[in-house]
Coordinates of C-alpha atoms and ligand atoms in Angstrom, one line a residue:
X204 CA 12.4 19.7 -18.4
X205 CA 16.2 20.7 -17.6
X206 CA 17.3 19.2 -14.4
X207 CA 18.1 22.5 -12.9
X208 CA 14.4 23.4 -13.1
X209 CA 13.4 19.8 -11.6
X210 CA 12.8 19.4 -7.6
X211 CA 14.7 16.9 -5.9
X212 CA 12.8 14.9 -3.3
X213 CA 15.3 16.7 -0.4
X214 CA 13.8 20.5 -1.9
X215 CA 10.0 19.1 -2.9
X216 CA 9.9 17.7 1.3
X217 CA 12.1 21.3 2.8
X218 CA 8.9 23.2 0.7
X219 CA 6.6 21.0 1.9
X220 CA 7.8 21.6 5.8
X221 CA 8.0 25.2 5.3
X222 CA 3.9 24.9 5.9
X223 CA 4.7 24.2 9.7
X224 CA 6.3 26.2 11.5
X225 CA 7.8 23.8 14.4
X226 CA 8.8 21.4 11.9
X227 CA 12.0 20.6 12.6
X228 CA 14.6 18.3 10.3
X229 CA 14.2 15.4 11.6
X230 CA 10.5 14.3 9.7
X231 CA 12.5 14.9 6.6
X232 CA 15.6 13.1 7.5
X233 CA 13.3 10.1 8.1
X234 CA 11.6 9.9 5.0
X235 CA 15.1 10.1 3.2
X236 CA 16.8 7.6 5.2
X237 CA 12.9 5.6 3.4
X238 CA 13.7 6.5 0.4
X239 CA 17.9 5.2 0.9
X240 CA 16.4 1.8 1.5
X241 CA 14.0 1.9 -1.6
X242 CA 17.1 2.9 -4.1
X243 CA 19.0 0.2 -2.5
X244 CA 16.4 -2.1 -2.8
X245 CA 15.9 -0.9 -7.1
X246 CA 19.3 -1.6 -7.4
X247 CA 19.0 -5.1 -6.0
X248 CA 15.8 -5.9 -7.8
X249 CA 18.2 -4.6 -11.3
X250 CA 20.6 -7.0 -10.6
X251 CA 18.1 -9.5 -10.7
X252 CA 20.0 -13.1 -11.6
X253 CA 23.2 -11.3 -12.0
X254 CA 23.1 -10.2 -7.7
X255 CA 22.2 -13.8 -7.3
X256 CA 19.0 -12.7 -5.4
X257 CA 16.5 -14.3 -7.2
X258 CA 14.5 -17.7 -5.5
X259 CA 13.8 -18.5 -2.0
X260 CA 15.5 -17.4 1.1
X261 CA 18.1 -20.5 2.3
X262 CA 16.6 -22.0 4.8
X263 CA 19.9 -22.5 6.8
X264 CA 20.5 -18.4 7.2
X265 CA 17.2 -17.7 9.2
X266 CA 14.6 -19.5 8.2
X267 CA 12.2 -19.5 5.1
X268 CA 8.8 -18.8 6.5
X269 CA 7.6 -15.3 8.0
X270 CA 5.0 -14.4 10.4
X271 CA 2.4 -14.6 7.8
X272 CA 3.1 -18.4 6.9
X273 CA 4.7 -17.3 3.9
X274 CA 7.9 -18.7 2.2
X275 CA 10.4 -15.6 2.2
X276 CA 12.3 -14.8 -1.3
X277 CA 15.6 -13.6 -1.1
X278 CA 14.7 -10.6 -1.8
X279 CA 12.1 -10.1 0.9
X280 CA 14.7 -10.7 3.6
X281 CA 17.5 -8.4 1.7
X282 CA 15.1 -5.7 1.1
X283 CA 13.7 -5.7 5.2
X284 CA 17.8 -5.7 5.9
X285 CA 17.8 -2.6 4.0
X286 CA 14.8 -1.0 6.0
X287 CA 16.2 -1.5 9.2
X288 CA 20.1 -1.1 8.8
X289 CA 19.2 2.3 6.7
X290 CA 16.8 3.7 9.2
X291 CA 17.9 2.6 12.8
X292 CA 20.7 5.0 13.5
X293 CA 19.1 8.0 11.5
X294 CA 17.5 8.7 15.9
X295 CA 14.5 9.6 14.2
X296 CA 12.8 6.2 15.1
X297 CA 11.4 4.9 17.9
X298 CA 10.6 1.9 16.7
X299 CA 10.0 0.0 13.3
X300 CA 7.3 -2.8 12.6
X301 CA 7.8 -5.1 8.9
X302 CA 5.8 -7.7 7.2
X303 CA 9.1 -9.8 7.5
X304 CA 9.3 -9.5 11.3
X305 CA 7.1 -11.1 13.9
X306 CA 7.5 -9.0 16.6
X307 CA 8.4 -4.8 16.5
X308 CA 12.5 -4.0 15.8
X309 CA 14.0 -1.8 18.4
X310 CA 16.8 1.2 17.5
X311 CA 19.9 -0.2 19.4
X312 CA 19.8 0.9 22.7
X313 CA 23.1 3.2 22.1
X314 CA 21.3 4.8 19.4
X315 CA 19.1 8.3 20.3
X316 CA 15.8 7.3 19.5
X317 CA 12.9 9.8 17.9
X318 CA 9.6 10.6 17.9
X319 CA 7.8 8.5 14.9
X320 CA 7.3 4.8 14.3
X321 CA 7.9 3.6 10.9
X322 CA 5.8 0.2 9.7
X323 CA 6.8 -1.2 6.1
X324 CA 6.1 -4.2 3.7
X325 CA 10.0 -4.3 2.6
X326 CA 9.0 -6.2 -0.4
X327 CA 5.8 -6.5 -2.1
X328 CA 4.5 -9.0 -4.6
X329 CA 7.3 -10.9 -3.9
X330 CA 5.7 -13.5 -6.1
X331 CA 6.6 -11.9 -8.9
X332 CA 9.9 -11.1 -8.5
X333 CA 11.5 -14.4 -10.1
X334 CA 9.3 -13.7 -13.5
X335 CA 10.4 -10.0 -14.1
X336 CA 7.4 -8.2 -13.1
X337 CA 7.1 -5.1 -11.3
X338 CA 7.5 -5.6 -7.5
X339 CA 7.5 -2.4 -5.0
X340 CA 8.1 -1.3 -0.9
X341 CA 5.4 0.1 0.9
X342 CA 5.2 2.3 4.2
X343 CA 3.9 4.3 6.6
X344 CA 5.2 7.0 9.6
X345 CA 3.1 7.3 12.8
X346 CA 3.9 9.9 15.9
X347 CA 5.3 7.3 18.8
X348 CA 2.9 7.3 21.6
X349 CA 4.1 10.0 23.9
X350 CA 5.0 7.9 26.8
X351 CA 7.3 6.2 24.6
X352 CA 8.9 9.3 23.5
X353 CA 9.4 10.4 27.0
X354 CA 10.4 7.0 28.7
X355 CA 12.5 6.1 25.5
X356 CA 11.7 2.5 26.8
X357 CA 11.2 -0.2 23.7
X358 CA 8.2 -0.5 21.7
X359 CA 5.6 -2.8 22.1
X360 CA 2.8 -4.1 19.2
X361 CA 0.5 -1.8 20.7
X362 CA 2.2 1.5 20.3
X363 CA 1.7 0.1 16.5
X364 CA -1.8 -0.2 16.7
X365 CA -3.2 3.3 15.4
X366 CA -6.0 3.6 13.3
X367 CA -4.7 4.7 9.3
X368 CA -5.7 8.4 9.6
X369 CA -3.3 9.0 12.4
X370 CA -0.5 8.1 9.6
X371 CA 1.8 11.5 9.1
X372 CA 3.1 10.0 5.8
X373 CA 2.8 7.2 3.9
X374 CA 5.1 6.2 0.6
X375 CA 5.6 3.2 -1.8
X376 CA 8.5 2.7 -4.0
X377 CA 8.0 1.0 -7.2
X378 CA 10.7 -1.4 -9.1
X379 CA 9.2 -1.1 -12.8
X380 CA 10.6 -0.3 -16.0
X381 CA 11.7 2.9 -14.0
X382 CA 12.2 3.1 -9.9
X383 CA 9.7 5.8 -9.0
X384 CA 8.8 6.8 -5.4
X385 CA 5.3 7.9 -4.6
X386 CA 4.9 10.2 -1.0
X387 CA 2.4 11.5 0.8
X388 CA 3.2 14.0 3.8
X389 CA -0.4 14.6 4.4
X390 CA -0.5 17.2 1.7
X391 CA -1.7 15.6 -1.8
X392 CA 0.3 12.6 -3.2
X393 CA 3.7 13.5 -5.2
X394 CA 5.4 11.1 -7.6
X395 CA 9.5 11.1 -7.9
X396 CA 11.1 9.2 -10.7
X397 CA 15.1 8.1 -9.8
X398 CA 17.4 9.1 -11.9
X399 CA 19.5 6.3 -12.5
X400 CA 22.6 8.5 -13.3
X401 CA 22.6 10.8 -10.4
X402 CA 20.8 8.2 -8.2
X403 CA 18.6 10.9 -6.6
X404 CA 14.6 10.6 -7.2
X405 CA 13.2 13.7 -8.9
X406 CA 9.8 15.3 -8.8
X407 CA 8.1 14.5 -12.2
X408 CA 4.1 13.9 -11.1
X409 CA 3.4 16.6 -9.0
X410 CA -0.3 16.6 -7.1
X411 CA -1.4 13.5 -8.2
X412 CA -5.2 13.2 -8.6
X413 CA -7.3 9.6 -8.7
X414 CA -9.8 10.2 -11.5
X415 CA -13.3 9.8 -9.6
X416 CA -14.7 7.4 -12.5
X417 CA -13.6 4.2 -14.2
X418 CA -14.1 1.6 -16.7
X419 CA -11.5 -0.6 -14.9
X420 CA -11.7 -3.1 -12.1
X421 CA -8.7 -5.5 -10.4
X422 CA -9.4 -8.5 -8.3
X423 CA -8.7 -12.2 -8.3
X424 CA -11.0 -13.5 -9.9
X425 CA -9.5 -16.8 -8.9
X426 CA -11.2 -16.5 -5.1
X427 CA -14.7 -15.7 -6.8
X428 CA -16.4 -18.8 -4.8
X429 CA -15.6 -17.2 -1.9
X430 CA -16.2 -14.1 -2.3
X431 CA -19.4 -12.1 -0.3
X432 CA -22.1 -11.0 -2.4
X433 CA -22.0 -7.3 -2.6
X434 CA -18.7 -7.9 -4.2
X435 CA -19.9 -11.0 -6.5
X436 CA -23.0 -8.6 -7.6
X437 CA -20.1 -5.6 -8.5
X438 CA -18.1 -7.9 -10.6
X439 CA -21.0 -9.5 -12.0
X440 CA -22.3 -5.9 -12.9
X441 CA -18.7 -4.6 -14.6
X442 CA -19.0 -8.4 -16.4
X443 CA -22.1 -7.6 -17.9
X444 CA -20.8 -3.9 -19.6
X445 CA -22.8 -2.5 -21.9
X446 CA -25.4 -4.7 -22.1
X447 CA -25.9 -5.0 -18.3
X448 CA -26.9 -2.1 -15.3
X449 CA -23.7 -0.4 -15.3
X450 CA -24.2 0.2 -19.5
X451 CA -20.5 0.2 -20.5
X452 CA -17.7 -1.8 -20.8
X453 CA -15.1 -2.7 -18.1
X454 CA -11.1 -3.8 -18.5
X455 CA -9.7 -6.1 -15.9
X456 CA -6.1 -6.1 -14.5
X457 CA -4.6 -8.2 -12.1
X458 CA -0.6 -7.9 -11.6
X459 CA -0.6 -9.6 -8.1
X460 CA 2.0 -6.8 -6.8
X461 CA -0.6 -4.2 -5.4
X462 CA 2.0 -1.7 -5.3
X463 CA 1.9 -1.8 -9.0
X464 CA -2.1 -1.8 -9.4
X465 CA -1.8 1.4 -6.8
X466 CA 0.6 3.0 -9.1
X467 CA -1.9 2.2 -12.3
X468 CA -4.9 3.3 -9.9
X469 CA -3.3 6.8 -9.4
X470 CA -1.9 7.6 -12.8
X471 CA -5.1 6.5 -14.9
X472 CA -8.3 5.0 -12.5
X473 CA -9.3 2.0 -11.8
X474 CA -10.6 0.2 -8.6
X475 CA -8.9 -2.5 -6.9
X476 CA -10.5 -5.5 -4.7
X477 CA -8.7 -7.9 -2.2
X478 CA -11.9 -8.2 -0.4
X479 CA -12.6 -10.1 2.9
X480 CA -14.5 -13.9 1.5
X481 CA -14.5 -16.9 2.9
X482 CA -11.3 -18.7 1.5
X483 CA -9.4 -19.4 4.6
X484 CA -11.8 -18.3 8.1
X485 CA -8.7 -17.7 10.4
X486 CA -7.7 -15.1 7.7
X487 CA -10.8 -12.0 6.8
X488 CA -8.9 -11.2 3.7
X489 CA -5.4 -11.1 2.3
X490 CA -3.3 -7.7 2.7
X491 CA -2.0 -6.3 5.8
X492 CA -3.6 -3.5 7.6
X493 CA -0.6 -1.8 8.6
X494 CA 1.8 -1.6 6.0
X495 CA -0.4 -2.6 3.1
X496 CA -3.5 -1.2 3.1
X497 CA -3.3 2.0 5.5
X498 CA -0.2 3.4 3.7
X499 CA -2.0 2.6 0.5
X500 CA -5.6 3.9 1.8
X501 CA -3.6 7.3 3.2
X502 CA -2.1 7.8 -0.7
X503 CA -6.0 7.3 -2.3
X504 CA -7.7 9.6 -0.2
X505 CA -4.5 12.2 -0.1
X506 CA -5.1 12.1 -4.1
X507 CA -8.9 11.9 -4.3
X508 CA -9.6 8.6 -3.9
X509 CA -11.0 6.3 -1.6
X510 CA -10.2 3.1 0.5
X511 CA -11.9 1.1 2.1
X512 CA -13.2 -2.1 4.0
X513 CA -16.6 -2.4 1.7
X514 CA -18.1 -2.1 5.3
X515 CA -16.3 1.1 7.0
X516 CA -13.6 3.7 5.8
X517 CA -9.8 2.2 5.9
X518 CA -8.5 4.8 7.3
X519 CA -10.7 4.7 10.5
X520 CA -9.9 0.9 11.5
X521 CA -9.1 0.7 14.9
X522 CA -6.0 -2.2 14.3
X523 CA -5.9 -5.1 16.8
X524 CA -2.6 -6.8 16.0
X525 CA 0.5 -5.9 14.1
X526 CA 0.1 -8.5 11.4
X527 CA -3.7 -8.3 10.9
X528 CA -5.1 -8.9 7.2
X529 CA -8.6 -7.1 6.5
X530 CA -11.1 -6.9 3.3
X531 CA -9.4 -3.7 0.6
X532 CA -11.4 -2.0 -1.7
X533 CA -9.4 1.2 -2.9
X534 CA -8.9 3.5 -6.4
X535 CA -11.7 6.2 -7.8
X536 CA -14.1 7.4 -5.4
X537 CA -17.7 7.2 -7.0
X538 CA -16.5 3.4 -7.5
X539 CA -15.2 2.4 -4.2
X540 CA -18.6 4.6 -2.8
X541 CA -20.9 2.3 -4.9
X542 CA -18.9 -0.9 -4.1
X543 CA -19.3 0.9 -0.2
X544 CA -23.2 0.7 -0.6
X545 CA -23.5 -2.5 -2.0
X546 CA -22.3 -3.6 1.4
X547 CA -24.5 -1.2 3.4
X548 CA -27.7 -2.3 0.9
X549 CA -29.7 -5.7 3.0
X550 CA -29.2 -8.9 1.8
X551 CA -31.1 -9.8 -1.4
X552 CA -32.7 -13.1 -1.5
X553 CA -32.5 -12.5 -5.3
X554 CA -29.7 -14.5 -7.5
X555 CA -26.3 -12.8 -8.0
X556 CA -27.3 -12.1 -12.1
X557 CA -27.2 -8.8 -13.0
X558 CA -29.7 -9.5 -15.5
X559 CA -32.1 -11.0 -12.3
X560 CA -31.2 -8.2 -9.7
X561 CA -34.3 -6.3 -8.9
X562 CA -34.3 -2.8 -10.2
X563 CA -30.4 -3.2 -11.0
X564 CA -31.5 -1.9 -14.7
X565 CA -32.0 1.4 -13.0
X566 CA -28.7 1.9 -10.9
X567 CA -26.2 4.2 -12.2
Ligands
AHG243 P1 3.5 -9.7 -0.5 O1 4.4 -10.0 -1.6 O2 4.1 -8.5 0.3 O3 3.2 -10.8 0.5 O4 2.2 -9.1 -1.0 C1 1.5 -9.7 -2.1 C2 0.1 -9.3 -2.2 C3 -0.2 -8.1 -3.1 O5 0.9 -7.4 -3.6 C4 -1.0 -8.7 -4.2 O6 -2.0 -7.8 -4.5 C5 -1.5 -10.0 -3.6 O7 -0.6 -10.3 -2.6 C6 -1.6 -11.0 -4.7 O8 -2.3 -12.1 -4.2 P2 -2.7 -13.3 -5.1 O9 -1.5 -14.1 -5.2 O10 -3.8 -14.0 -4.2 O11 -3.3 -12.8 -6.4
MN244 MN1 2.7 -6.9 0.2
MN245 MN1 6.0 -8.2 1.2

């Protein structure tokens, strides 16, 4: 398609406002200043050796370890210095929650502050990033609590704690063979691939739709000892393929940057597991609630699809600390629904074995 007859991201989110008549520029502004950090980011991940921000963040310039208790890359601490510098002076903020930080960031008192809070992972799958494989940034907008809004005083973790549904918008960027940006504003999911020449992402997958089936599942199967056994009895069933319950064949994935298995999710299917188990007690699953898998649940169900805990809906969590990790279960909807009942069905005293579930033969 010619590039005059291709949306920018600035026309695609001015149509999209149109739809509300009080909108004013400021929403819009916000999810630019976003998308700034993320194409400064792409061109810091292209750089890769050559930038000199490949291996672990020097322990003698801030420390190495984040709030999670995780050893910080380089490129997790540039690419949350890109979050914040881009977005604090914008005065569309009145706060900003990372991954990266323990406690919230505050827009420097001489700056106006705004009206929406703005949670991110700066940097995910940061594993990856010194063997060349796709990493992305993940976030999500929430409306600042009113009385912060009026009082303009700083934000505390609780003004973070909103459930995923109350998310306006929610976005990821994506570092792969090409940069794209993917964007919800609570109206379908969009997809904008940057242009490396004129630096400005473009819309090139408009409404973006989850297929509701799948022959493909991703999960660790590393953690399997631990896992519960709804989820054990799911694998086990895809594992079996034709010959078992589900009577076809299943693919596996697992890239370990669930930005990117999001990204496969949307454009072809699939389901993705980083369920709650038993590895580590002090710790009911993995990913984030917050920045990982509320922005990610808000893009599923935006474009068909469905996240969730295995137990309750994502997207209806009440959170209970900035930094808490829960069970996800997201991608096409009849799976995640089936996955959903698993957990709903009582506990079987029967072995895991598909072939030795009772009436499993049966269940489509
Ligand atoms: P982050 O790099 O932001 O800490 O997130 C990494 C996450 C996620 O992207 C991925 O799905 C998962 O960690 C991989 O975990 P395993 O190493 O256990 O496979
Ligand atoms: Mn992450
Ligand atoms: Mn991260």
């Amino acid at each position: 398609m010619p590039l005059s007859k291709r949306f920018t991201l600035t026309r695609y989110l001015i149509e999209e406002r149109r739809r509300f008549p009080s909108a004013t520029g400021d929403f819009n502004a916000l999810i630019l200043d976003a998308a700034l950090a993320c194409k400064a980011i792409a061109r810091a991940v292209a750089f890769g050796e050559l930038g000199g921000v490949l291996g672990n963040h020097d322990a003698d310039v801030g420390g190495c370890v984040n709030v999670q208790g995780e050893t910080q890359k380089k490129l997790d601490v540039l690419s949350n210095e890109y979050f914040v510098r881009l977005n604090q002076w914008g005065g569309h903020l009145a706060g900003m929650a990372s991954e990266e930080m323990d406690l919230p960031c505050q827009i420097p008192a001489q700056q106006p502050r705004g009206n929406y809070l703005l949670v991110f992972d700066p940097l995910d799958g940061s594993s990856n990033i010194d063997v060349n494989v796709s990493v992305g940034s993940i976030f999500s907008i929430v409306r600042a609590p009113h009385e912060v809004v009026d009082s303009g005083r700083d934000v505390i973790e609780a003004d973070f704690l909103q459930p995923g549904a109350a998310q306006v918008a929610a976005g990821y960027a994506l570092y792969g063979p090409t940069t794209m940006l993917v964007l919800s504003v609570g109206n379908g999911v969009a997809g904008f691939t940057l242009d490396p020449m004129l630096g400005e992402f473009m819309l090139t997958h408009p409404n973006l739709q989850v297929p509701a089936d799948t022959q493909e599942f991703a999960i660790n199967a590393s953690n399997s000892r631990f896992w519960e056994r709804p989820v054990k009895r799911y694998v086990d069933e895809c594992l079996a393929g034709k010959t078992g319950p589900r009577g076809k064949d299943f693919n596996m994935r697992w890239i370990a940057s669930m930005v990117a298995e999001a990204h496969r999710i949307l454009m072809r299917g699939g389901v993705f597991l980083y369920p709650r188990d038993s590895k580590e007690p002090s710790k009911p699953g993995r990913l984030r609630l917050l920045y990982e898998a509320n922005p990610v649940g808000f893009i599923m169900e935006q474009a068909g699809g469905r996240a969730s805990t295995g137990y309750e809906p994502m997207l209806g969590v009440q959170p209970t600390s900035l930094h808490q990790r829960i069970g996800l279960i997201f991608g096409s909807r009849n799976e995640v629904e089936r996955i959903e009942r698993y957990h709903a069905e009582p506990v079987s005293t029967e072995p895991s074995n598909p072939l030795f579930v009772e009436r499993s033969l049966f269940r489509n």
